[in-house]
Short mmCIF file of C-alpha atoms and ligand atoms in Angstrom, two decimals:
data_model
loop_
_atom_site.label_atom_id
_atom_site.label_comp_id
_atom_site.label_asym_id
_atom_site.label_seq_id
_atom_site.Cartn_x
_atom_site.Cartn_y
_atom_site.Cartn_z
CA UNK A 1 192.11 100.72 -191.87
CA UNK A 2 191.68 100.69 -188.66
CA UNK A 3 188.05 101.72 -188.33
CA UNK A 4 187.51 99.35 -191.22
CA UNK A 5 188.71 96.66 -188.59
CA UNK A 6 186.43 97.98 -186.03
CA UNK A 7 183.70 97.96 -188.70
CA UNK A 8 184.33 94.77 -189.67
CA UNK A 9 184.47 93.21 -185.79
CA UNK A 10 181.19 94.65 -185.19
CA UNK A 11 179.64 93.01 -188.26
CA UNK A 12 181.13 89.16 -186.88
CA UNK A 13 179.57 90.22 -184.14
CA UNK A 14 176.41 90.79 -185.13
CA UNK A 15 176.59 87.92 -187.71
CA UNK A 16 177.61 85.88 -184.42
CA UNK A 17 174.42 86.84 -182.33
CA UNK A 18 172.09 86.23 -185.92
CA UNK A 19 173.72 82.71 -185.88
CA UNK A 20 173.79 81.95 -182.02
CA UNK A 21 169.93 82.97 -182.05
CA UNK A 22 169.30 80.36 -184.38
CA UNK A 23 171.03 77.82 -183.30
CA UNK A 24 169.45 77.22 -179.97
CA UNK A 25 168.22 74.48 -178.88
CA UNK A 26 164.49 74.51 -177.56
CA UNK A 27 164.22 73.61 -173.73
CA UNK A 28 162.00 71.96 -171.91
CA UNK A 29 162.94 72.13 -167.66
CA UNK A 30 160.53 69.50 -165.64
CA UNK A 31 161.30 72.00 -162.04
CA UNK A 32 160.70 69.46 -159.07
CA UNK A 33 158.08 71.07 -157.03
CA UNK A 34 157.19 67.78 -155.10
CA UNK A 35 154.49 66.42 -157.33
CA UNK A 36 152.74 69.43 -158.47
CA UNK A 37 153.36 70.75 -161.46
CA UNK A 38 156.14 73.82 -163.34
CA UNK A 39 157.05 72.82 -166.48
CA UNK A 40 159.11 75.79 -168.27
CA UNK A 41 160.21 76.25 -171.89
CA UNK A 42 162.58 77.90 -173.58
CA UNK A 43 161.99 78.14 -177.21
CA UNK A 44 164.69 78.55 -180.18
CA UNK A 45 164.64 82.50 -180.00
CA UNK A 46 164.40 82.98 -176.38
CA UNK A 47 161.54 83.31 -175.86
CA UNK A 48 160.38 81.59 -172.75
CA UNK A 49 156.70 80.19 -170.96
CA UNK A 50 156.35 78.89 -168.01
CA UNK A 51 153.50 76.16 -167.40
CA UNK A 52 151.89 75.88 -163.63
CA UNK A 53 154.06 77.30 -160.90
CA UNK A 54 153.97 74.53 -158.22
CA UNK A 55 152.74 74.89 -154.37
CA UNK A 56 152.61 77.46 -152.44
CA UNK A 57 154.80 76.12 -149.43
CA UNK A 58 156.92 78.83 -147.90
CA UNK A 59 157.78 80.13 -151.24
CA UNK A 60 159.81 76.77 -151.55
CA UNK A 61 158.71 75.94 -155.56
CA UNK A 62 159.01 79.84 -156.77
CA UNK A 63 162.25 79.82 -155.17
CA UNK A 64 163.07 76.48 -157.20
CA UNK A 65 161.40 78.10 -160.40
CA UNK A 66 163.14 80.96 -159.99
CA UNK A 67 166.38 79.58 -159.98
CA UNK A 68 166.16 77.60 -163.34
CA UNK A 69 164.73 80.87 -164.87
CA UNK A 70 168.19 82.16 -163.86
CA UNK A 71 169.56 79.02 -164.73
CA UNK A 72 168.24 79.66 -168.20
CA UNK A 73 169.50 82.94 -168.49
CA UNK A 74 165.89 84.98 -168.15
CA UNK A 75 164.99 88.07 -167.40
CA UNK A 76 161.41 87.96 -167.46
CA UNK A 77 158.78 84.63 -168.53
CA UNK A 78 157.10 85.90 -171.39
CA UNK A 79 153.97 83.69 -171.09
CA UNK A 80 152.37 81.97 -168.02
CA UNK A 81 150.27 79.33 -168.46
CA UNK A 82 147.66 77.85 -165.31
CA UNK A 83 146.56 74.38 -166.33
CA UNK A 84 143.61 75.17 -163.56
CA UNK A 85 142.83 76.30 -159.98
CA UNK A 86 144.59 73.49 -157.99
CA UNK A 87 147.17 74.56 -155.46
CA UNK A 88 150.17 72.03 -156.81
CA UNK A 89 149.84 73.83 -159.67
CA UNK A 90 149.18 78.38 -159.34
CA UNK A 91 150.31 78.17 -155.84
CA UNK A 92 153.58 79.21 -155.92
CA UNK A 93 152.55 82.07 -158.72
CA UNK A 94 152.05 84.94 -156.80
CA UNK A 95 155.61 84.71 -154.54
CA UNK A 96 157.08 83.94 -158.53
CA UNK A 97 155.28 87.38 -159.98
CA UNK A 98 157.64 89.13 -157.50
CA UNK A 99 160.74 87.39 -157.63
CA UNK A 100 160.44 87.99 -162.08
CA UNK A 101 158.69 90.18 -164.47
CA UNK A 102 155.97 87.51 -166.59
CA UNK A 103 154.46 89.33 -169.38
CA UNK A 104 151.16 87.51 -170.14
CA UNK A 105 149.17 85.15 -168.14
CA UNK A 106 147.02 82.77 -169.95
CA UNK A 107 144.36 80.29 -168.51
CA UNK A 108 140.73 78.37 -168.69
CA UNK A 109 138.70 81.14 -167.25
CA UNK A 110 136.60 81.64 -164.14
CA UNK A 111 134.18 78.82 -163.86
CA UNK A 112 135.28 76.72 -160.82
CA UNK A 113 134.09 74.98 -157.89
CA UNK A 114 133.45 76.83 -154.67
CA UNK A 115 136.61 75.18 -153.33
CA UNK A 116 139.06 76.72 -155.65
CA UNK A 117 137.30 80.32 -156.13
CA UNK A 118 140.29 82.03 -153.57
CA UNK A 119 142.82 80.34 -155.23
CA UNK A 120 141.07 82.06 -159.07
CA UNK A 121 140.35 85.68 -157.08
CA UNK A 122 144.06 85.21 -156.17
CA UNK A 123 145.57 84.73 -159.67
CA UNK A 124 143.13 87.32 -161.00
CA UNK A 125 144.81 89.62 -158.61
CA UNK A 126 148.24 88.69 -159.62
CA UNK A 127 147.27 88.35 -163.52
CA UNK A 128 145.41 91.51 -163.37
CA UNK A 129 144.65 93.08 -166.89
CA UNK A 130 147.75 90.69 -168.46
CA UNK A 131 145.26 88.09 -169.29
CA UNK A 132 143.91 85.47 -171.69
CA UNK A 133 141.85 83.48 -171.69
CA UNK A 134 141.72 80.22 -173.64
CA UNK A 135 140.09 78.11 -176.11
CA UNK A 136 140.47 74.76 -177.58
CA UNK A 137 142.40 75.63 -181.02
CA UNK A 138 144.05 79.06 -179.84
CA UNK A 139 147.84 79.22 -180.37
CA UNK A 140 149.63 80.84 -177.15
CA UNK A 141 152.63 82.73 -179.02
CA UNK A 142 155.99 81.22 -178.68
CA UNK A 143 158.58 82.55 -181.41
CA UNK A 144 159.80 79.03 -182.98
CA UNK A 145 157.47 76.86 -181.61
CA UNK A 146 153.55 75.73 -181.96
CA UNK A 147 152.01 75.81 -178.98
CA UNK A 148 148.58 74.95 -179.68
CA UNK A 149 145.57 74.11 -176.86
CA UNK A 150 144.50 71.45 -177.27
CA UNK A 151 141.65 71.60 -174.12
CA UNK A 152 140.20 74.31 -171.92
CA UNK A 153 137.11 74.53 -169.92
CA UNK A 154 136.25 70.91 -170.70
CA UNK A 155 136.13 71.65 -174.33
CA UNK A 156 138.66 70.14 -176.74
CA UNK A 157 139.85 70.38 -180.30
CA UNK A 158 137.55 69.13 -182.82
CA UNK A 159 139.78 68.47 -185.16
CA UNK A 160 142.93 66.10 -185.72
CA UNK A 161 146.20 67.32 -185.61
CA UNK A 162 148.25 66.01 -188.58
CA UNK A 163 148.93 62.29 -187.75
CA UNK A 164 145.93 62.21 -185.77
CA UNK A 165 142.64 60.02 -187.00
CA UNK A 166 140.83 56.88 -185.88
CA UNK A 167 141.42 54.97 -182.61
CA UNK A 168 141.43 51.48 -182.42
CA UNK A 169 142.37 51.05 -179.17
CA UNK A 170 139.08 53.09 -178.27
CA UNK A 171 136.92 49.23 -178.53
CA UNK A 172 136.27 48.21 -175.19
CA UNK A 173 138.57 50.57 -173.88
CA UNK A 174 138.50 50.26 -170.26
CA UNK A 175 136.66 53.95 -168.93
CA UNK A 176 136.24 55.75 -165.48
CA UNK A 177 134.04 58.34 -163.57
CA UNK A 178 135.25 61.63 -163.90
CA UNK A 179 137.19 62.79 -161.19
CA UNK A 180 136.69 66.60 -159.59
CA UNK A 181 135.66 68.80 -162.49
CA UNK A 182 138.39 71.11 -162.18
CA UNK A 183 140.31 67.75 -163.30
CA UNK A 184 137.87 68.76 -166.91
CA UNK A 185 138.62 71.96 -167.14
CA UNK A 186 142.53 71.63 -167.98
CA UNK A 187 144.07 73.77 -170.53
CA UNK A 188 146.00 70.98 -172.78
CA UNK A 189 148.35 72.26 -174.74
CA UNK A 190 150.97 70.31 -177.54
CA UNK A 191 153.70 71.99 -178.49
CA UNK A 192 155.44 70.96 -181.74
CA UNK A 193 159.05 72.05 -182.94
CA UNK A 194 160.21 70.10 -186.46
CA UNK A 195 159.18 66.58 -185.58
CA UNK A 196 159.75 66.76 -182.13
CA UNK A 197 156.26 67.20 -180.04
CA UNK A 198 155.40 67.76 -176.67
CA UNK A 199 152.39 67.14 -174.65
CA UNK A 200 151.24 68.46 -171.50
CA UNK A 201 147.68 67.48 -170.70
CA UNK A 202 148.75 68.99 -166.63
CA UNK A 203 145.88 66.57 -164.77
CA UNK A 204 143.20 65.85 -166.92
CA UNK A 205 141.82 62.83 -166.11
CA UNK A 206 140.41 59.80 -167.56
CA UNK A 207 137.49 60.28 -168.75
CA UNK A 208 138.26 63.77 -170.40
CA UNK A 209 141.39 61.84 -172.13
CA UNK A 210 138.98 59.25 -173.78
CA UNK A 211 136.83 62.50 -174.84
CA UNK A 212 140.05 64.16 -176.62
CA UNK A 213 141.09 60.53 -178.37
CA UNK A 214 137.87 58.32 -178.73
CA UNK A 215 136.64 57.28 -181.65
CA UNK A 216 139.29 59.78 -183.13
CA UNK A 217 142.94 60.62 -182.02
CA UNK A 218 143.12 64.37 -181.94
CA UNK A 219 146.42 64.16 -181.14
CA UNK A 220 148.73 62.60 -183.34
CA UNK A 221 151.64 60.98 -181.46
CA UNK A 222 153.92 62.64 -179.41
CA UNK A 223 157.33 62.31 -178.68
CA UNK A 224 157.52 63.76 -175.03
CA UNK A 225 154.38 63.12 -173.06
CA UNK A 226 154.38 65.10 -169.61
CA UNK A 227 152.45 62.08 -167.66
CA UNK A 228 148.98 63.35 -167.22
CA UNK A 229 147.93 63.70 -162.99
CA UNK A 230 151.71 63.48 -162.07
CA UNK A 231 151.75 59.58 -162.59
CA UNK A 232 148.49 58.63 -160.89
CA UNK A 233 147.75 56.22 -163.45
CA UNK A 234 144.37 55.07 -161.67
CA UNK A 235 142.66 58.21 -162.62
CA UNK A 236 144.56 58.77 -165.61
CA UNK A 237 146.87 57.50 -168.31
CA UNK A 238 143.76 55.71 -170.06
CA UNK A 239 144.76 52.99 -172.39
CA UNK A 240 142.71 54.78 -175.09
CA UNK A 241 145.31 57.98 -174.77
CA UNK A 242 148.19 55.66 -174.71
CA UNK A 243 147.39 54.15 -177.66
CA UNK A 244 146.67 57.07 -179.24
CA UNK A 245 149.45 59.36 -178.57
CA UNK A 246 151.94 56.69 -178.10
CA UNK A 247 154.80 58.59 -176.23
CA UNK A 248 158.28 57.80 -177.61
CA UNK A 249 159.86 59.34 -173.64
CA UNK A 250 157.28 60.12 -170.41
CA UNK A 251 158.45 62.43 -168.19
CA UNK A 252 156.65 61.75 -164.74
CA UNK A 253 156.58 64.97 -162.78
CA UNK A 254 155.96 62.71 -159.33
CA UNK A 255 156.31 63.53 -155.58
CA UNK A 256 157.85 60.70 -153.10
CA UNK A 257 154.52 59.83 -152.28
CA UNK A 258 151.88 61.49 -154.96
CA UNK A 259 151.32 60.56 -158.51
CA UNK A 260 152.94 57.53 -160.02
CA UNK A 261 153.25 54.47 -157.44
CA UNK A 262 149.71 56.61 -155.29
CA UNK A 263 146.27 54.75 -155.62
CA UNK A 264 143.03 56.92 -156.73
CA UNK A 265 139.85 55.81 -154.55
CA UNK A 266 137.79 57.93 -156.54
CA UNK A 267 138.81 56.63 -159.80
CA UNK A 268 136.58 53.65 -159.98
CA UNK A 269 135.32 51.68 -162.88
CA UNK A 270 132.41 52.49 -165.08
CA UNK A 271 132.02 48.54 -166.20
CA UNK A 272 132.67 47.74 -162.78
CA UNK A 273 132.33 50.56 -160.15
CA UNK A 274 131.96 48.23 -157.07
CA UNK A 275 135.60 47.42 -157.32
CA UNK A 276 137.65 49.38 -155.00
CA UNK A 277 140.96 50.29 -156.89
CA UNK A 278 144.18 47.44 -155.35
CA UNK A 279 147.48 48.49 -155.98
CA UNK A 280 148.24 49.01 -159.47
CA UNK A 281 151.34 49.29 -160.23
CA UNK A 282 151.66 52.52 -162.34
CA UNK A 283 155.29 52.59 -163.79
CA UNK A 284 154.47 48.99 -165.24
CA UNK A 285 151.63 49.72 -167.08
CA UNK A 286 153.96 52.86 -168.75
CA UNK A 287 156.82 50.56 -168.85
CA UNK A 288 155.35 47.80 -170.74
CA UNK A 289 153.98 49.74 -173.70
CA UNK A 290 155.28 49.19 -177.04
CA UNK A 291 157.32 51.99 -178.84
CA UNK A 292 158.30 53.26 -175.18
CA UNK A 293 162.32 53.89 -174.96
CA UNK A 294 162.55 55.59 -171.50
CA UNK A 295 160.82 56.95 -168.55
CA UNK A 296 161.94 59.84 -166.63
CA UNK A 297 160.76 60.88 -163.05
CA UNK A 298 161.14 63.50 -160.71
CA UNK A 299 161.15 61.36 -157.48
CA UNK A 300 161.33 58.10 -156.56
CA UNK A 301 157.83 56.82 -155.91
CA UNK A 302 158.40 55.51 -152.10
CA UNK A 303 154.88 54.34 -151.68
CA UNK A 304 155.76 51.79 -155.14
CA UNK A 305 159.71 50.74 -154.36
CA UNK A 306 159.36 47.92 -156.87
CA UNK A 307 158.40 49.73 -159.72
CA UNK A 308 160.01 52.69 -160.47
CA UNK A 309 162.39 53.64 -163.85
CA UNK A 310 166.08 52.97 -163.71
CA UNK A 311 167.87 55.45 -160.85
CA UNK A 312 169.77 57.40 -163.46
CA UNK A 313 166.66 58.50 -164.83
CA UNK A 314 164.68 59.81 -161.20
CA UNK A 315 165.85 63.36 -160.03
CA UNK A 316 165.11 62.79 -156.95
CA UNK A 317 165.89 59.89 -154.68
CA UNK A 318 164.40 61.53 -151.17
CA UNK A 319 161.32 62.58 -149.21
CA UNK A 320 160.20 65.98 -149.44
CA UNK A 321 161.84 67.68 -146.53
CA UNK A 322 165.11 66.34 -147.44
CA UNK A 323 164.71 66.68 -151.37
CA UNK A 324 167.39 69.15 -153.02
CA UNK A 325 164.49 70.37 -155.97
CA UNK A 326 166.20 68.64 -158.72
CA UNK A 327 165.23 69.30 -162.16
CA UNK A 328 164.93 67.26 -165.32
CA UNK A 329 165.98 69.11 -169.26
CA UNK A 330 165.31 67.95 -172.36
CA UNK A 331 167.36 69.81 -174.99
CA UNK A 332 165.92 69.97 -178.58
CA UNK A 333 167.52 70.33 -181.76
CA UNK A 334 166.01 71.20 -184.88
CA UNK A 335 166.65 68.30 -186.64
CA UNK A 336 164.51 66.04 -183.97
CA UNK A 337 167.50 65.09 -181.70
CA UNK A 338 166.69 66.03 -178.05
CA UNK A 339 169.01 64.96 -175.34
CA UNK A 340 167.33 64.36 -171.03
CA UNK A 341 169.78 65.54 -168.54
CA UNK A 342 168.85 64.48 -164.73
CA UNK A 343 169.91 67.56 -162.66
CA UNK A 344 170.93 65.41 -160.18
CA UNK A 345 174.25 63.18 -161.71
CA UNK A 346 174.26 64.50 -165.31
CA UNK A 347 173.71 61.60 -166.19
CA UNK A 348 172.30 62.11 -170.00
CA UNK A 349 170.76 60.48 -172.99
CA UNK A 350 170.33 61.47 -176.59
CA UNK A 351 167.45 60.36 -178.71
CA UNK A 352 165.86 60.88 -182.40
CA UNK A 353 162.09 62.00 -182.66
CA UNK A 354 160.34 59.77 -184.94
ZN1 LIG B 1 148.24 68.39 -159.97
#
């Protein structure tokens, strides 16, 4: 009898572990790195990838990365994704790589600019032979989740996702100069669990956005979209994208002073390039589109006071050398509900994918 009990206890425990496995929720941690980028998720089964590792800084954003890893309960990142060679986003990488085993490293590949080639030699070195290279239409493996690219190396998808198609907000869409061509290269990648989808296009820019969604929407719509150039909605954030994709939440993964609220000289106008770009008011042009129901950001954008989301839904309320590294979380279920949690109050909301 009693080893039947025994016997029995370990079975509800294993049934327990089956069910708990499950049962998880996918989740998606915006880490505050100042207005570069780390965007890690944590699918259904576990299984984890992280997404750009932030700046370099005195170890300051692996320090912050690896704390929500621990946060999450991690013992390793199973997949590492670079969205390219810029230092907000694979500088903090190589201090990470020794403060947690990551498994695989994917990325766009080795062309670059002369500017970024230490920053590629030093990822190589870190990567070494735990790389992967990607293409438009690959599928990095996440147990539970589709992760597909959508972009790499300034080449995209060439066809629709489902609920993709035409584009009519594509006539006389407004359209810019490219900006640096690393800004081309991004890998793009949508990730899509039940209905719920999740789009992080990391900083390509304008002109690479109308190329992925005019005449036709390659995208579908999305319910997360992961503001494209942290916010900096001069050189990105093209109406023609907007339209397409039309995010149900944005999360803007801001600085106090970079991204949403910060003006792009470079990003001038193809119809009218003599115009030097005025203020422009980011968060309104997010704010006011239709189908919209929140925006979330990671700081307050100082350099923009007036236009910025409600507090409860900004992480972080300082300037960089007094920020605390708050994060954002969305929490997915797999019926579509997905709750934000600011890291800061948590303060929370709870919405339904459409
Ligand atoms: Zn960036």
């Amino acid at each position: 009898m009693r080893r039947l009990l025994v016997l029995f206890g370990a079975f509800l425990v294993a049934v327990g572990g089956i069910v708990s496995a499950q049962s998880r929720n996918l989740d998606i941690y915006w880490i505050d790195v100042e207005g570069g980028a780390a965007t890690l998720i944590v699918g259904p089964s576990g299984d984890s990838l992280l997404y750009d590792a932030g700046y370099a800084v005195d170890d300051r954003d692996a320090k912050r990365i690896y704390a929500v890893t621990q946060l999450a309960g991690l013992k390793k990142i199973d997949a590492f994704v670079l969205s390219h060679y810029h230092g907000d986003h694979v500088g903090g990488l190589p201090a990470l790589a020794k403060m947690i085993p990551i498994d695989r490293y994917f990325d766009h590949g080795d062309a670059v600019e002369e500017v970024d080639r230490e920053r590629l030699e030093i990822y190589k070195k870190v990567a070494g032979n735990k790389r992967t290279i990607l293409k438009a239409g690959d599928v990095i493996p996440l147990k539970g989740v589709q992760a597909q690219v959508v972009a790499s190396n300034t080449e995209f998808i060439t066809k629709a996702v489902k609920g993709g198609g035409p584009n009519p907000t594509c006539v006389n869409a407004e359209q810019k100069a490219p900006a640096a061509p690393e800004n081309g290269r991004m890998v793009g990648a949508l990730f899509t669990y039940g209905k719920f989808t999740f789009m992080d296009l990391a900083d390509l820019d304008w002109a690479n956005e109308m190329a992925l969604t005019c005449p036709v929407n390659k995208l579908g719509t999305v319910t997360i979209w992961q503001a494209d150039r942290h916010g900096n909605l001069d050189g990105a954030g093209a109406p023609a994208l907007l339209g397409a994709i039309k995010p149900q939440v944005i999360v803007v993964n801001n600085g106090p002073r970079k991204g949403l609220g910060q003006i792009d000289q470079n990003a001038r106008s193809i119809t009218n390039p003599g115009v030097r770009n005025t203020p422009s008011y980011s968060y309104e042009k997010i704010a006011k589109l239709s189908g919209v129901e929140d925006i979330w950001q990671g700081h307050l954008a100082m350099a923009d006071p007036e236009h910025n989301t409600a507090r409860d839904l900004i992480a972080n309320l300082e300037e960089t050398a007094e920020c605390k590294g708050n994060w954002i979380k969305a929490s997915v279920a797999q019926n579509g509900r997905f709750t934000l949690t600011n890291g800061r109050n948590n303060f929370s909301k709870t919405y339904t994918a459409r």
